[in-house]
PDB file of C-alpha atoms in Angstrom:
ATOM      1  CA  MET A1492      19.668  -2.277 -13.709  1.00 51.00           C
ATOM      2  CA  PRO A1493      17.689  -3.613 -10.675  1.00 58.00           C
ATOM      3  CA  PRO A1494      15.215  -1.236  -9.013  1.00 60.00           C
ATOM      4  CA  THR A1495      16.316   0.820  -6.034  1.00 63.00           C
ATOM      5  CA  VAL A1496      14.329   0.054  -2.952  1.00 62.00           C
ATOM      6  CA  VAL A1497      13.998   2.707  -0.190  1.00 64.00           C
ATOM      7  CA  GLN A1498      12.192   1.569   2.997  1.00 61.00           C
ATOM      8  CA  VAL A1499      10.463   4.265   4.918  1.00 63.00           C
ATOM      9  CA  THR A1500       7.668   4.462   7.408  1.00 58.00           C
ATOM     10  CA  ALA A1501       6.296   7.819   6.088  1.00 59.00           C
ATOM     11  CA  ALA A1502       7.647  10.326   3.443  1.00 69.00           C
ATOM     12  CA  TYR A1503       6.379  13.322   1.509  1.00 73.00           C
ATOM     13  CA  LEU A1504       6.780  13.429  -2.136  1.00 75.00           C
ATOM     14  CA  ASP A1505       5.200  16.318  -4.135  1.00 79.00           C
ATOM     15  CA  ALA A1506       4.181  14.275  -7.135  1.00 82.00           C
ATOM     16  CA  GLU A1507       0.895  13.277  -8.819  1.00 89.00           C
ATOM     17  CA  TRP A1508      -0.273   9.683  -9.096  1.00 87.00           C
ATOM     18  CA  ALA A1509      -0.391   8.210 -12.639  1.00 91.00           C
ATOM     19  CA  ARG A1510      -4.070   7.304 -11.912  1.00 88.00           C
ATOM     20  CA  PRO A1511      -5.374  10.022  -9.597  1.00 87.00           C
ATOM     21  CA  PHE A1512      -8.016   9.018  -6.941  1.00 83.00           C
ATOM     22  CA  ASP A1513     -11.447  10.895  -7.178  1.00 82.00           C
ATOM     23  CA  VAL A1514     -11.402  13.021  -4.176  1.00 77.00           C
ATOM     24  CA  ASP A1515     -15.097  13.521  -4.529  1.00 79.00           C
ATOM     25  CA  ALA A1516     -15.527   9.873  -3.974  1.00 77.00           C
ATOM     26  CA  GLU A1517     -14.023   9.886  -0.542  1.00 78.00           C
ATOM     27  CA  SER A1518     -15.838   7.771   2.120  1.00 88.00           C
ATOM     28  CA  TRP A1519     -15.243   6.930   5.734  1.00 91.00           C
ATOM     29  CA  ILE A1520     -14.339   3.502   6.917  1.00 91.00           C
ATOM     30  CA  ARG A1521     -13.262   1.894  10.268  1.00 91.00           C
ATOM     31  CA  PHE A1522      -9.646   1.421  10.861  1.00 86.00           C
ATOM     32  CA  PHE A1523      -8.675  -1.099  13.543  1.00 84.00           C
ATOM     33  CA  VAL A1524      -5.651   0.123  15.379  1.00 81.00           C
ATOM     34  CA  ARG A1525      -5.694  -2.415  18.120  1.00 83.00           C
ATOM     35  CA  PRO A1526      -8.306  -4.866  19.374  1.00 86.00           C
ATOM     36  CA  ASP A1527      -9.423  -2.078  21.779  1.00 89.00           C
ATOM     37  CA  SER A1528      -9.270   0.953  19.378  1.00 89.00           C
ATOM     38  CA  VAL A1529     -11.181   1.445  16.228  1.00 91.00           C
ATOM     39  CA  VAL A1530     -11.293   4.851  14.527  1.00 91.00           C
ATOM     40  CA  ALA A1531     -12.952   6.336  11.396  1.00 92.00           C
ATOM     41  CA  VAL A1532     -10.569   7.335   8.716  1.00 88.00           C
ATOM     42  CA  PRO A1533     -11.167   8.795   5.280  1.00 87.00           C
ATOM     43  CA  ASP A1534     -10.870   6.198   2.419  1.00 87.00           C
ATOM     44  CA  MET A1535     -10.359   6.776  -1.262  1.00 82.00           C
ATOM     45  CA  SER A1536     -10.574   3.905  -3.621  1.00 83.00           C
ATOM     46  CA  GLN A1537     -10.604   3.014  -7.210  1.00 85.00           C
ATOM     47  CA  THR A1538     -10.713  -0.219  -9.480  1.00 87.00           C
ATOM     48  CA  ARG A1539      -7.983  -0.393 -11.908  1.00 89.00           C
ATOM     49  CA  ASP A1540      -5.350  -2.796 -13.237  1.00 93.00           C
ATOM     50  CA  LEU A1541      -2.395  -2.321 -10.985  1.00 94.00           C
ATOM     51  CA  PRO A1542       0.663  -4.425 -10.024  1.00 95.00           C
ATOM     52  CA  TYR A1543      -0.572  -6.521  -7.021  1.00 96.00           C
ATOM     53  CA  CYS A1544       0.380  -9.636  -5.038  1.00 96.00           C
ATOM     54  CA  ALA A1545      -0.946 -11.400  -1.932  1.00 96.00           C
ATOM     55  CA  THR A1546       1.005 -13.678   0.315  1.00 94.00           C
ATOM     56  CA  ASP A1547      -0.025 -15.442   3.478  1.00 92.00           C
ATOM     57  CA  VAL A1548       1.459 -12.339   5.449  1.00 92.00           C
ATOM     58  CA  VAL A1549       0.929  -9.308   3.268  1.00 95.00           C
ATOM     59  CA  ARG A1550      -1.152  -7.781   0.305  1.00 96.00           C
ATOM     60  CA  ILE A1551       0.795  -5.433  -1.843  1.00 96.00           C
ATOM     61  CA  VAL A1552      -0.261  -2.928  -4.510  1.00 94.00           C
ATOM     62  CA  GLU A1553       2.050  -0.653  -6.454  1.00 93.00           C
ATOM     63  CA  LEU A1554       0.970   2.781  -7.127  1.00 91.00           C
ATOM     64  CA  PRO A1555       2.926   4.531  -9.941  1.00 91.00           C
ATOM     65  CA  TYR A1556       3.566   8.322  -9.983  1.00 90.00           C
ATOM     66  CA  LYS A1557       2.825  10.374 -13.055  1.00 92.00           C
ATOM     67  CA  GLU A1558       5.535  10.654 -15.694  1.00 87.00           C
ATOM     68  CA  SER A1559       8.125   9.006 -13.371  1.00 83.00           C
ATOM     69  CA  GLN A1560       9.948   5.770 -12.734  1.00 86.00           C
ATOM     70  CA  LEU A1561       8.923   6.109  -9.189  1.00 86.00           C
ATOM     71  CA  SER A1562       6.121   4.202  -7.448  1.00 89.00           C
ATOM     72  CA  MET A1563       4.912   3.596  -4.028  1.00 89.00           C
ATOM     73  CA  LEU A1564       4.364  -0.032  -2.658  1.00 90.00           C
ATOM     74  CA  VAL A1565       1.573  -0.061  -0.274  1.00 91.00           C
ATOM     75  CA  LEU A1566       1.769  -3.171   2.252  1.00 93.00           C
ATOM     76  CA  LEU A1567      -1.246  -4.273   4.204  1.00 91.00           C
ATOM     77  CA  PRO A1568      -0.916  -7.187   6.531  1.00 92.00           C
ATOM     78  CA  THR A1569      -3.294  -9.952   6.013  1.00 93.00           C
ATOM     79  CA  SER A1570      -4.008 -10.167   9.724  1.00 91.00           C
ATOM     80  CA  ARG A1571      -6.293  -7.386  11.041  1.00 87.00           C
ATOM     81  CA  TYR A1572      -3.720  -6.436  13.819  1.00 85.00           C
ATOM     82  CA  GLY A1573      -0.590  -7.716  12.006  1.00 88.00           C
ATOM     83  CA  LEU A1574       1.142  -4.321  11.367  1.00 86.00           C
ATOM     84  CA  ALA A1575       3.586  -4.728  14.216  1.00 85.00           C
ATOM     85  CA  GLU A1576       4.526  -8.184  13.209  1.00 89.00           C
ATOM     86  CA  LEU A1577       4.793  -7.206   9.564  1.00 91.00           C
ATOM     87  CA  GLU A1578       7.179  -4.235  10.680  1.00 89.00           C
ATOM     88  CA  ARG A1579       9.414  -6.642  12.758  1.00 91.00           C
ATOM     89  CA  GLN A1580       9.940  -9.030   9.798  1.00 92.00           C
ATOM     90  CA  LEU A1581      10.398  -6.490   7.070  1.00 90.00           C
ATOM     91  CA  SER A1582      13.843  -6.108   5.547  1.00 89.00           C
ATOM     92  CA  GLY A1583      14.995  -4.713   2.324  1.00 87.00           C
ATOM     93  CA  GLU A1584      15.609  -8.298   0.978  1.00 91.00           C
ATOM     94  CA  LEU A1585      12.206  -9.429   1.898  1.00 93.00           C
ATOM     95  CA  LEU A1586      10.576  -6.303   0.321  1.00 91.00           C
ATOM     96  CA  CYS A1587      12.501  -6.896  -2.903  1.00 90.00           C
ATOM     97  CA  SER A1588      11.284 -10.467  -2.973  1.00 93.00           C
ATOM     98  CA  TRP A1589       7.656  -9.441  -2.495  1.00 93.00           C
ATOM     99  CA  ALA A1590       8.088  -6.570  -5.084  1.00 91.00           C
ATOM    100  CA  ALA A1591       9.224  -9.185  -7.662  1.00 93.00           C
ATOM    101  CA  LEU A1592       5.898 -10.874  -7.076  1.00 95.00           C
ATOM    102  CA  VAL A1593       3.496  -8.057  -8.169  1.00 95.00           C
ATOM    103  CA  GLU A1594       1.787  -8.496 -11.536  1.00 96.00           C
ATOM    104  CA  PRO A1595      -0.882  -6.334 -13.135  1.00 95.00           C
ATOM    105  CA  ARG A1596      -4.368  -7.353 -12.311  1.00 94.00           C
ATOM    106  CA  PRO A1597      -7.762  -5.700 -11.457  1.00 93.00           C
ATOM    107  CA  VAL A1598      -7.488  -4.322  -7.963  1.00 89.00           C
TER     108      VAL A1598
END
């Protein structure tokens, strides 16, 4: 059975990550909203083997949920201000084709 893809901008799911982030390791980074707008945002990171791929348009990492077949695909445009263009291009078909490219690797 092929995976079910649900495309959302934001959602709330009361679930734990399979590999939780260390909240004590939170740091602050610059987030580039637009060329004229940069804000500081909290950042949590970890280095693990996770499903990942990169194309000329987007970088994708898959974050699995604990004890579940569910996971979240996080898409990051390769261009610093490319989010709007990525949103215009995004379709269920394109998302499925990108999701098929993810392979475990150190991320």
